[in-house]
Coordinates of N, CA and C in Angstrom, one line a residue:
Chain O
E1 N -21.6 30.0 -1.8 CA -21.9 29.2 -0.6 C -21.1 28.3 0.1
T2 N -21.3 27.7 0.8 CA -19.4 26.7 2.1 C -20.1 25.3 1.2
G3 N -18.9 24.0 1.2 CA -18.5 23.5 0.0 C -18.6 22.4 1.7
V4 N -18.5 20.7 0.6 CA -18.6 19.9 2.5 C -16.9 19.7 2.6
T5 N -16.6 19.6 3.7 CA -15.6 19.9 4.5 C -15.5 19.1 5.4
Q6 N -14.2 17.8 6.0 CA -13.9 17.2 6.4 C -13.3 16.9 7.1
S7 N -13.0 16.8 8.1 CA -12.1 16.2 9.5 C -12.2 14.7 10.5
P8 N -10.6 14.9 10.6 CA -9.2 15.2 10.1 C -9.5 14.8 8.6
T9 N -8.2 15.2 8.0 CA -7.6 15.0 6.4 C -7.0 13.6 7.2
H10 N -5.8 13.8 8.0 CA -5.5 12.0 7.8 C -5.1 11.6 9.0
L11 N -5.2 10.2 9.6 CA -5.4 9.3 10.8 C -5.0 8.6 10.2
I12 N -4.0 8.1 12.0 CA -3.5 6.7 11.9 C -4.0 6.3 13.2
K13 N -4.4 4.8 13.6 CA -5.1 3.8 14.6 C -4.1 2.7 14.2
T14 N -4.6 2.3 15.4 CA -4.0 0.6 15.9 C -5.3 0.1 15.8
R15 N -5.0 -1.1 15.1 CA -5.7 -2.1 15.1 C -6.9 -2.3 16.1
G16 N -8.4 -2.3 16.6 CA -8.6 -2.7 18.0 C -10.2 -1.5 18.2
Q17 N -8.6 0.0 18.1 CA -9.4 1.0 18.1 C -10.7 1.2 17.4
Q18 N -10.9 2.2 18.2 CA -12.4 3.1 17.2 C -12.1 4.7 16.7
V19 N -13.3 5.1 15.7 CA -12.4 6.8 15.5 C -13.7 7.1 14.9
T20 N -13.3 8.2 14.6 CA -14.8 9.0 14.6 C -14.3 10.0 13.1
L21 N -15.7 9.8 12.2 CA -14.8 11.1 11.2 C -16.1 11.9 11.1
R22 N -15.3 13.1 10.4 CA -16.7 14.1 10.7 C -17.0 15.1 9.6
C23 N -18.1 15.5 9.0 CA -18.1 15.8 7.2 C -19.2 17.1 7.9
S24 N -19.1 18.5 7.1 CA -20.0 19.3 7.6 C -20.7 19.3 6.0
S25 N -21.7 19.6 5.8 CA -22.2 18.8 4.5 C -22.4 20.9 3.7
Q26 N -22.8 21.0 2.0 CA -22.8 22.1 1.9 C -24.1 22.7 2.2
S27 N -24.7 23.4 2.2 CA -25.1 24.9 2.9 C -26.6 23.9 2.4
G28 N -27.3 24.1 2.3 CA -29.3 23.7 1.7 C -29.3 22.1 1.6
H29 N -27.5 21.6 1.8 CA -27.9 20.4 1.3 C -29.3 19.1 2.3
N30 N -29.5 18.3 2.2 CA -30.5 17.5 3.4 C -29.6 16.3 3.7
T31 N -28.7 15.5 2.4 CA -28.2 14.3 2.2 C -27.0 14.1 2.2
V32 N -26.7 12.8 3.1 CA -24.8 13.2 3.5 C -25.1 11.6 3.3
S33 N -24.5 11.3 2.1 CA -23.6 10.1 2.1 C -22.1 9.6 2.5
W34 N -22.0 8.5 2.6 CA -20.5 8.6 3.2 C -19.6 7.4 2.0
Y35 N -18.4 7.4 2.2 CA -18.1 5.5 1.1 C -16.3 5.4 1.4
Q36 N -15.8 4.3 1.6 CA -15.1 4.2 1.3 C -14.5 3.7 -0.2
Q37 N -12.8 4.3 -0.1 CA -12.1 4.4 -1.3 C -11.2 3.7 -0.8
A38 N -10.5 2.4 -0.9 CA -9.6 1.6 -0.6 C -8.0 1.2 -2.1
L39 N -6.7 1.5 -1.7 CA -6.5 1.5 -2.8 C -6.7 0.6 -4.8
G40 N -6.8 1.1 -5.5 CA -7.0 0.7 -6.5 C -8.6 0.5 -6.6
Q41 N -9.5 0.8 -5.9 CA -10.7 0.8 -5.5 C -11.7 2.2 -6.6
G42 N -12.5 1.7 -6.4 CA -13.7 3.2 -6.3 C -14.8 3.4 -5.0
P43 N -14.7 4.3 -5.4 CA -15.7 4.8 -4.0 C -17.0 3.8 -3.2
Q44 N -16.2 2.8 -2.2 CA -17.8 1.8 -2.0 C -18.5 2.6 -1.1
F45 N -20.0 2.7 -0.9 CA -21.3 3.5 -0.7 C -21.3 2.2 0.8
I46 N -21.2 3.0 1.9 CA -21.3 3.0 3.7 C -22.7 2.9 3.6
F47 N -22.9 3.8 4.0 CA -24.6 4.7 4.1 C -25.0 6.2 3.6
Q48 N -26.0 6.0 4.3 CA -27.2 7.5 3.5 C -27.3 8.2 4.3
Y49 N -27.4 8.7 4.9 CA -28.5 10.2 5.9 C -29.3 10.7 5.4
Y50 N -30.5 11.1 5.5 CA -31.8 11.8 5.0 C -32.2 12.0 6.3
R51 N -32.2 13.6 6.1 CA -33.2 13.9 7.2 C -32.9 13.5 9.0
E52 N -32.0 13.4 9.1 CA -31.6 12.8 10.1 C -31.6 11.2 10.3
E53 N -32.4 10.1 9.5 CA -32.2 9.2 9.6 C -32.0 8.3 8.9
E54 N -31.4 6.8 8.8 CA -30.5 6.7 8.1 C -31.5 5.9 6.7
N55 N -30.3 6.1 5.6 CA -31.8 6.2 4.3 C -30.9 5.2 3.8
G56 N -30.2 4.4 3.6 CA -30.0 3.4 2.6 C -28.7 3.0 3.2
R57 N -28.4 1.6 3.4 CA -26.8 1.2 3.9 C -25.8 -0.2 2.7
G58 N -24.8 0.5 2.4 CA -24.3 -0.8 1.9 C -24.2 -1.3 2.8
N59 N -22.9 -2.9 1.7 CA -22.5 -3.5 2.5 C -21.3 -3.9 3.6
F60 N -21.4 -3.0 4.7 CA -20.2 -2.8 5.6 C -20.8 -3.3 6.7
P61 N -20.1 -3.9 7.5 CA -20.5 -4.6 8.9 C -21.2 -3.4 9.9
P62 N -21.9 -3.5 11.4 CA -23.0 -2.9 12.1 C -21.3 -2.3 12.7
R63 N -20.3 -2.4 13.0 CA -19.5 -1.9 13.4 C -18.9 -0.2 12.7
F64 N -19.8 0.2 11.6 CA -19.5 1.3 10.8 C -20.7 1.6 11.2
S65 N -20.9 3.1 11.6 CA -21.9 3.3 12.3 C -22.3 4.8 12.4
G66 N -23.3 5.6 12.4 CA -23.2 6.8 11.9 C -24.3 8.2 12.1
L67 N -24.7 9.3 11.9 CA -25.4 9.8 12.7 C -25.5 11.0 12.0
Q68 N -26.4 11.6 12.1 CA -26.9 13.0 11.0 C -27.4 14.0 12.1
F69 N -26.9 15.2 12.3 CA -27.5 16.4 12.8 C -28.3 17.0 12.7
P70 N -29.2 17.6 13.7 CA -30.2 18.5 12.8 C -30.0 19.4 12.0
N71 N -28.1 20.2 11.9 CA -27.7 21.3 10.9 C -27.1 20.5 9.5
Y72 N -27.4 19.2 9.4 CA -27.2 17.9 8.9 C -25.8 17.9 8.6
S73 N -24.6 18.0 9.0 CA -23.3 17.8 9.6 C -23.7 16.4 9.9
S74 N -22.3 15.6 9.8 CA -22.9 13.5 9.8 C -21.4 13.2 10.4
E75 N -21.2 12.4 11.6 CA -20.7 11.1 11.9 C -20.7 10.0 11.3
L76 N -19.2 9.8 10.9 CA -19.2 8.4 10.7 C -17.9 7.3 11.6
N77 N -18.2 6.7 12.6 CA -17.9 5.7 13.6 C -17.5 3.8 13.3
V78 N -16.2 4.2 12.6 CA -16.1 2.2 13.1 C -15.1 2.1 14.3
N79 N -16.3 1.0 14.9 CA -15.4 0.4 16.1 C -14.7 -0.4 15.5
A80 N -13.6 -0.8 17.1 CA -13.0 -2.6 16.7 C -12.2 -2.3 15.0
L81 N -11.6 -1.7 14.9 CA -11.0 -1.4 13.7 C -10.0 -2.6 13.3
E82 N -9.9 -2.5 12.1 CA -9.4 -3.4 11.2 C -7.6 -3.2 10.7
L83 N -7.1 -4.1 9.5 CA -6.1 -3.2 9.0 C -7.0 -3.3 7.5
D84 N -7.8 -3.4 7.1 CA -9.0 -3.8 5.5 C -9.4 -2.3 5.9
D85 N -9.8 -2.2 7.4 CA -10.8 -0.7 7.1 C -9.2 1.2 6.7
S86 N -8.3 0.3 6.8 CA -7.6 1.5 6.3 C -7.4 2.0 4.9
A87 N -8.7 3.0 4.0 CA -8.5 3.6 2.9 C -9.1 5.0 3.3
L88 N -9.3 5.8 1.6 CA -9.8 7.3 1.6 C -11.7 7.1 2.4
Y89 N -11.7 7.5 3.0 CA -13.1 8.1 3.7 C -13.4 9.2 3.3
L90 N -15.0 8.9 2.4 CA -15.1 10.4 1.4 C -16.6 10.3 1.9
C91 N -16.6 12.2 1.9 CA -18.3 12.0 2.5 C -18.9 13.3 1.8
A92 N -20.2 12.8 1.8 CA -20.5 13.7 -0.2 C -22.1 13.9 -0.1
S93 N -22.9 15.0 0.1 CA -23.7 15.9 0.9 C -24.3 15.9 -0.8
S94 N -25.6 16.2 -0.2 CA -27.0 17.0 -2.3 C -28.4 16.9 -1.5
F95 N -28.4 17.1 -2.3 CA -30.3 18.4 -2.0 C -30.6 16.7 -2.0
R96 N -30.7 16.1 -2.5 CA -32.0 15.0 -2.4 C -31.2 13.4 -2.7
P97 N -31.3 12.7 -1.9 CA -30.6 11.2 -1.5 C -30.4 10.9 -3.3
S98 N -30.9 10.6 -4.2 CA -30.7 10.3 -4.7 C -30.6 11.0 -6.8
A99 N -31.1 11.7 -6.8 CA -31.7 12.6 -8.1 C -30.5 13.6 -8.0
S100 N -29.6 14.4 -7.2 CA -28.5 15.5 -7.3 C -27.4 14.5 -7.4
P101 N -26.4 15.9 -7.8 CA -24.8 15.0 -8.2 C -24.8 14.9 -6.7
L102 N -23.6 14.8 -6.3 CA -22.9 14.5 -5.3 C -21.9 15.4 -5.0
H103 N -21.9 16.4 -4.3 CA -20.6 17.0 -3.2 C -19.8 16.6 -2.4
F104 N -18.9 16.8 -2.8 CA -17.7 15.5 -2.0 C -16.9 16.6 -1.4
G105 N -16.7 16.1 -0.2 CA -15.4 16.3 0.4 C -13.8 16.0 0.0
N106 N -13.3 16.6 1.1 CA -11.6 16.3 0.1 C -11.3 14.5 1.0
G107 N -12.1 14.6 1.8 CA -12.1 13.2 1.9 C -11.1 13.0 3.3
T108 N -10.9 11.9 4.2 CA -10.3 11.8 5.6 C -9.4 10.4 5.1
R109 N -8.0 10.4 4.7 CA -7.1 9.0 5.1 C -6.2 8.8 6.0
L110 N -7.5 7.7 7.0 CA -7.7 6.4 7.3 C -6.4 5.0 7.2
T111 N -5.4 5.2 7.9 CA -4.6 3.9 8.1 C -4.2 3.7 9.9
V112 N -4.2 2.2 9.8 CA -4.8 1.3 10.5 C -3.6 0.3 10.5
T113 N -3.0 0.5 11.8 CA -1.6 -0.4 11.6 C -1.8 -1.5 13.1
Chain H
I1 N -24.2 -8.8 -6.5 CA -23.1 -8.1 -6.6 C -22.7 -7.7 -7.6
L2 N -23.5 -6.2 -7.5 CA -23.9 -5.4 -8.7 C -22.6 -4.8 -9.2
N3 N -22.2 -5.1 -10.4 CA -20.9 -4.4 -10.8 C -20.7 -2.9 -12.4
V4 N -20.4 -2.0 -12.4 CA -19.9 -1.7 -13.3 C -18.5 -1.1 -13.2
E5 N -18.4 -0.8 -14.5 CA -17.2 -1.1 -15.2 C -16.3 -0.1 -16.1
Q6 N -15.2 0.1 -15.9 CA -14.9 1.5 -16.7 C -13.5 0.9 -17.5
S7 N -13.8 1.4 -18.9 CA -12.6 1.0 -19.6 C -11.9 2.2 -20.3
P8 N -10.6 2.4 -20.5 CA -10.0 1.8 -19.9 C -9.7 2.1 -18.6
Q9 N -8.4 1.8 -18.3 CA -8.0 1.9 -16.6 C -7.4 2.7 -16.9
S10 N -6.9 3.1 -17.5 CA -5.8 4.4 -17.5 C -5.7 4.5 -18.7
L11 N -4.9 5.6 -19.5 CA -5.4 6.8 -20.9 C -3.9 7.7 -20.3
H12 N -2.7 7.5 -21.6 CA -2.1 8.9 -22.0 C -2.7 9.3 -23.1
V13 N -2.6 10.1 -23.1 CA -2.5 11.0 -24.8 C -2.4 12.6 -24.6
Q14 N -2.0 12.9 -25.7 CA -1.1 13.7 -26.4 C -1.9 15.3 -26.7
E15 N -1.8 16.5 -26.2 CA -2.2 17.1 -25.6 C -3.0 17.9 -27.2
G16 N -4.2 18.6 -27.1 CA -5.1 18.1 -28.6 C -5.4 17.1 -29.1
D17 N -5.9 16.0 -28.9 CA -6.0 14.4 -28.9 C -7.2 14.5 -28.5
S18 N -8.2 13.7 -29.0 CA -10.1 13.7 -28.9 C -9.6 12.3 -28.2
T19 N -10.7 12.1 -27.2 CA -10.3 11.1 -26.5 C -11.7 10.3 -26.1
N20 N -12.1 9.3 -25.4 CA -13.2 8.3 -25.2 C -13.3 7.5 -24.1
F21 N -13.8 6.7 -23.2 CA -13.7 6.1 -22.4 C -15.6 5.6 -22.1
T22 N -15.5 4.5 -21.8 CA -16.6 3.9 -21.4 C -17.3 3.6 -20.0
C23 N -18.8 3.5 -19.6 CA -19.0 2.7 -18.8 C -19.7 1.8 -18.5
S24 N -20.0 1.1 -18.2 CA -21.5 -0.2 -18.4 C -21.5 -0.6 -17.2
F25 N -22.6 -1.1 -16.6 CA -23.3 -0.8 -16.4 C -25.0 -2.4 -16.3
P26 N -25.5 -2.4 -14.9 CA -26.7 -2.5 -15.7 C -27.9 -2.2 -16.4
S27 N -28.0 -3.0 -17.4 CA -29.2 -2.3 -18.3 C -30.3 -2.4 -17.4
S28 N -31.3 -2.7 -15.9 CA -32.3 -3.3 -15.9 C -32.8 -2.5 -14.1
N29 N -33.3 -2.1 -14.6 CA -33.8 -1.1 -13.0 C -32.8 0.2 -12.5
F30 N -32.9 0.7 -14.1 CA -31.8 2.2 -14.0 C -32.6 3.2 -13.0
Y31 N -32.1 4.3 -12.4 CA -32.3 5.2 -12.3 C -31.9 6.8 -12.5
A32 N -30.3 6.5 -12.9 CA -29.8 7.6 -13.5 C -27.9 7.3 -13.1
L33 N -27.1 7.9 -14.9 CA -25.8 7.3 -14.4 C -25.0 9.1 -14.5
H34 N -23.9 8.8 -13.4 CA -23.5 10.5 -13.0 C -22.3 10.1 -13.8
W35 N -21.8 12.0 -14.0 CA -19.7 11.3 -14.5 C -19.4 11.9 -13.0
Y36 N -18.3 11.9 -12.3 CA -17.7 12.9 -11.8 C -16.0 12.3 -13.0
R37 N -15.9 14.7 -12.6 CA -14.4 14.3 -12.5 C -12.6 14.6 -11.3
W38 N -12.1 13.8 -11.7 CA -11.5 13.7 -9.6 C -9.8 14.7 -10.3
E39 N -9.8 15.5 -10.0 CA -8.6 15.8 -9.9 C -7.4 15.3 -8.5
T40 N -6.1 15.1 -8.8 CA -4.9 14.8 -7.8 C -5.1 16.1 -6.7
A41 N -5.3 15.3 -5.9 CA -5.5 16.9 -4.1 C -6.8 17.5 -4.6
K42 N -7.7 17.2 -5.5 CA -9.0 18.1 -5.0 C -9.9 16.8 -4.4
S43 N -11.3 17.1 -4.7 CA -12.7 16.4 -4.5 C -13.3 16.2 -5.6
P44 N -13.8 14.9 -5.6 CA -14.5 14.8 -7.2 C -15.8 16.2 -7.5
E45 N -16.1 16.4 -8.2 CA -16.9 17.3 -9.0 C -17.7 16.5 -10.1
A46 N -19.1 16.8 -10.0 CA -20.0 16.3 -11.1 C -19.9 17.1 -12.4
L47 N -19.8 16.4 -12.9 CA -19.5 16.7 -14.6 C -21.1 16.2 -15.0
F48 N -21.6 15.3 -15.0 CA -22.8 15.3 -15.4 C -23.9 14.2 -14.6
V49 N -25.3 14.4 -15.0 CA -25.9 13.2 -14.6 C -27.6 13.1 -15.5
M50 N -27.7 12.0 -15.8 CA -28.1 12.1 -17.0 C -29.7 10.4 -16.3
T51 N -30.7 10.7 -16.9 CA -31.4 10.1 -16.6 C -32.5 9.6 -17.5
L52 N -32.1 9.5 -19.3 CA -33.1 8.9 -20.1 C -32.4 8.5 -20.9
N53 N -32.7 7.6 -21.8 CA -32.1 7.0 -22.6 C -32.3 7.8 -23.8
G54 N -30.6 7.4 -24.1 CA -30.5 8.8 -25.5 C -30.4 10.2 -24.7
D55 N -29.5 10.4 -23.7 CA -28.9 11.8 -23.1 C -28.2 11.8 -24.1
E56 N -27.8 12.7 -24.7 CA -26.4 13.4 -24.8 C -26.1 15.0 -23.5
K57 N -25.0 14.8 -23.2 CA -25.1 16.5 -22.4 C -24.0 16.8 -22.6
K58 N -23.2 17.8 -22.5 CA -22.6 18.8 -23.0 C -21.7 19.7 -22.5
K59 N -20.9 20.0 -22.1 CA -20.3 20.7 -20.5 C -18.4 21.1 -21.3
G60 N -18.5 22.5 -22.5 CA -17.5 22.4 -23.0 C -17.4 21.3 -24.1
R61 N -15.9 21.1 -23.6 CA -15.5 20.5 -24.6 C -15.7 18.6 -24.4
I62 N -16.4 18.8 -23.1 CA -17.0 17.3 -22.7 C -18.1 17.1 -22.8
S63 N -18.0 15.8 -22.9 CA -19.5 15.2 -24.1 C -20.4 13.7 -23.1
A64 N -21.0 13.5 -23.1 CA -21.6 11.4 -22.6 C -23.0 12.2 -23.2
T65 N -22.4 10.1 -23.5 CA -24.3 9.6 -24.3 C -24.5 8.4 -23.4
L66 N -25.8 8.3 -23.4 CA -26.5 7.8 -22.6 C -27.1 6.5 -23.3
N67 N -26.8 5.0 -22.7 CA -27.6 4.1 -23.7 C -28.1 2.5 -22.6
T68 N -29.2 2.9 -22.4 CA -29.8 2.4 -21.2 C -30.2 1.4 -21.4
K69 N -31.0 0.4 -21.8 CA -30.6 -0.5 -22.7 C -29.9 -1.5 -23.0
E70 N -28.9 -1.0 -23.7 CA -27.6 -1.5 -23.1 C -26.4 -1.5 -22.6
G71 N -27.3 -0.4 -21.3 CA -25.9 -0.7 -20.2 C -24.9 -0.2 -20.5
Y72 N -25.2 1.1 -21.1 CA -23.3 2.1 -20.9 C -23.5 3.5 -22.1
S73 N -22.7 4.0 -21.0 CA -22.3 5.8 -21.0 C -21.5 6.1 -21.6
Y74 N -20.6 6.8 -22.4 CA -19.3 7.5 -23.2 C -18.8 8.8 -22.8
L75 N -18.2 8.7 -22.5 CA -17.2 10.0 -21.5 C -16.3 10.5 -23.1
Y76 N -16.6 11.9 -23.2 CA -15.7 12.2 -24.9 C -15.4 14.2 -24.3
I77 N -13.9 13.4 -24.9 CA -13.1 14.2 -24.6 C -12.7 15.0 -26.1
K78 N -12.8 16.0 -26.0 CA -12.6 16.6 -28.1 C -11.8 17.2 -27.5
G79 N -10.5 17.4 -28.1 CA -9.4 18.2 -27.6 C -9.3 18.6 -26.5
S80 N -8.1 17.2 -26.1 CA -7.5 17.7 -24.9 C -6.5 18.2 -24.2
Q81 N -6.7 18.6 -23.3 CA -5.8 19.8 -22.5 C -4.8 19.0 -21.9
P82 N -3.7 19.8 -20.2 CA -3.4 19.0 -20.1 C -3.8 19.2 -18.2
E83 N -5.0 20.7 -18.7 CA -5.8 20.6 -17.1 C -7.1 19.2 -17.5
D84 N -7.2 18.2 -18.2 CA -8.0 17.8 -18.2 C -7.6 17.1 -17.5
S85 N -6.2 15.8 -17.2 CA -6.0 14.9 -16.4 C -6.5 15.1 -14.9
A86 N -7.2 13.6 -14.9 CA -7.9 13.4 -14.3 C -8.2 12.2 -13.8
T87 N -8.9 11.3 -13.5 CA -9.8 10.5 -12.9 C -11.0 10.6 -13.3
Y88 N -11.3 10.1 -14.5 CA -13.1 9.8 -14.6 C -14.0 9.0 -13.7
L89 N -14.5 9.1 -13.1 CA -15.5 7.7 -12.6 C -17.3 8.1 -13.6
C90 N -17.6 7.1 -13.1 CA -18.8 7.0 -13.5 C -19.9 6.2 -12.0
A91 N -20.7 6.5 -12.1 CA -21.6 6.0 -10.8 C -23.1 5.6 -11.3
F92 N -23.4 4.6 -11.5 CA -25.0 3.9 -11.6 C -25.7 3.7 -9.9
I93 N -27.3 4.6 -9.8 CA -28.2 4.6 -9.1 C -28.7 3.2 -9.5
R94 N -29.6 2.6 -8.9 CA -30.5 1.4 -9.2 C -32.4 2.6 -8.8
N95 N -33.2 1.8 -9.3 CA -34.6 3.2 -9.1 C -35.1 2.4 -8.0
T96 N -34.6 1.3 -6.9 CA -34.7 0.2 -6.0 C -34.1 0.9 -4.6
G97 N -33.3 1.8 -4.9 CA -32.6 2.5 -3.7 C -31.9 4.0 -3.9
N98 N -31.1 4.0 -2.8 CA -30.2 5.3 -3.1 C -29.0 5.1 -3.1
Q99 N -28.2 4.1 -3.1 CA -27.0 3.7 -3.7 C -26.4 4.0 -5.1
F100 N -25.7 4.8 -4.9 CA -24.7 5.0 -6.1 C -23.3 3.8 -5.7
Y101 N -23.4 3.5 -7.1 CA -22.5 2.6 -7.2 C -21.1 2.6 -8.1
F102 N -19.8 2.7 -7.5 CA -19.0 3.4 -8.9 C -18.6 2.3 -9.2
G103 N -17.9 2.7 -10.7 CA -16.9 1.9 -11.3 C -15.8 2.2 -11.1
T104 N -14.7 1.7 -11.7 CA -13.4 2.1 -10.6 C -12.2 2.8 -11.1
G105 N -13.1 3.7 -12.2 CA -12.9 4.8 -12.4 C -11.5 5.2 -14.4
T106 N -11.4 6.0 -14.8 CA -10.4 6.0 -16.0 C -10.0 7.2 -15.4
S107 N -7.9 6.2 -15.6 CA -6.9 8.0 -15.2 C -6.5 8.8 -16.5
L108 N -6.9 9.4 -16.8 CA -6.2 10.3 -18.0 C -5.0 11.2 -17.9
T109 N -4.2 10.7 -18.4 CA -3.6 12.0 -18.5 C -2.9 12.9 -20.2
V110 N -2.8 13.6 -19.2 CA -3.2 14.6 -21.0 C -1.8 14.7 -20.7
I111 N -0.2 14.6 -21.8 CA 0.9 14.8 -22.5 C 1.1 16.3 -23.1
P112 N 1.2 17.2 -22.5 CA 1.5 18.9 -23.4 C 2.6 18.2 -24.7

């Protein structure tokens, strides 16, 4: 089975720019969640998509938005980047929204200067 | 704000030692508790999904227990090996949504 893949692995942006991160979910999984991990913290839930619909959102501003496509791959878009957005962004797929274990990608390291 | 706390923050043990660490979470609205292992330069990997009070799960030398009434879970590693070196994360899921609330993790280093 194909695992979760994320692209790019690293990214450097300047404050105010926009960024799109991509995630291909594991085959057979219909749920994708995105997490932000800042230095010294655990992963923080951004949002979840289930069958192409947003299915839950954490405490992140509207400039964090997402999409899930018919093949269950997903994008995370962040507008008007701020320095505090510098973090590791993890994508995780699962078979069901909350009962199944998460399968994570290797993450995208975003640096905002 | 929902707090999931893990202790200790980091741990160094000798090869062959047994060790354990704790995940504390709210005792209300419990749905599930997950444990993940995150090795350096890899992605987090699921260890256990626990849903019932009193659950005990085992995978090789690693086991976990769950107490939902008092809001804690223990992860045990018997006879630690260098390959057990990783950060161990727990995640709490409420019965009122799909959000996973992660702790900050316990970083385990096993010294050969």
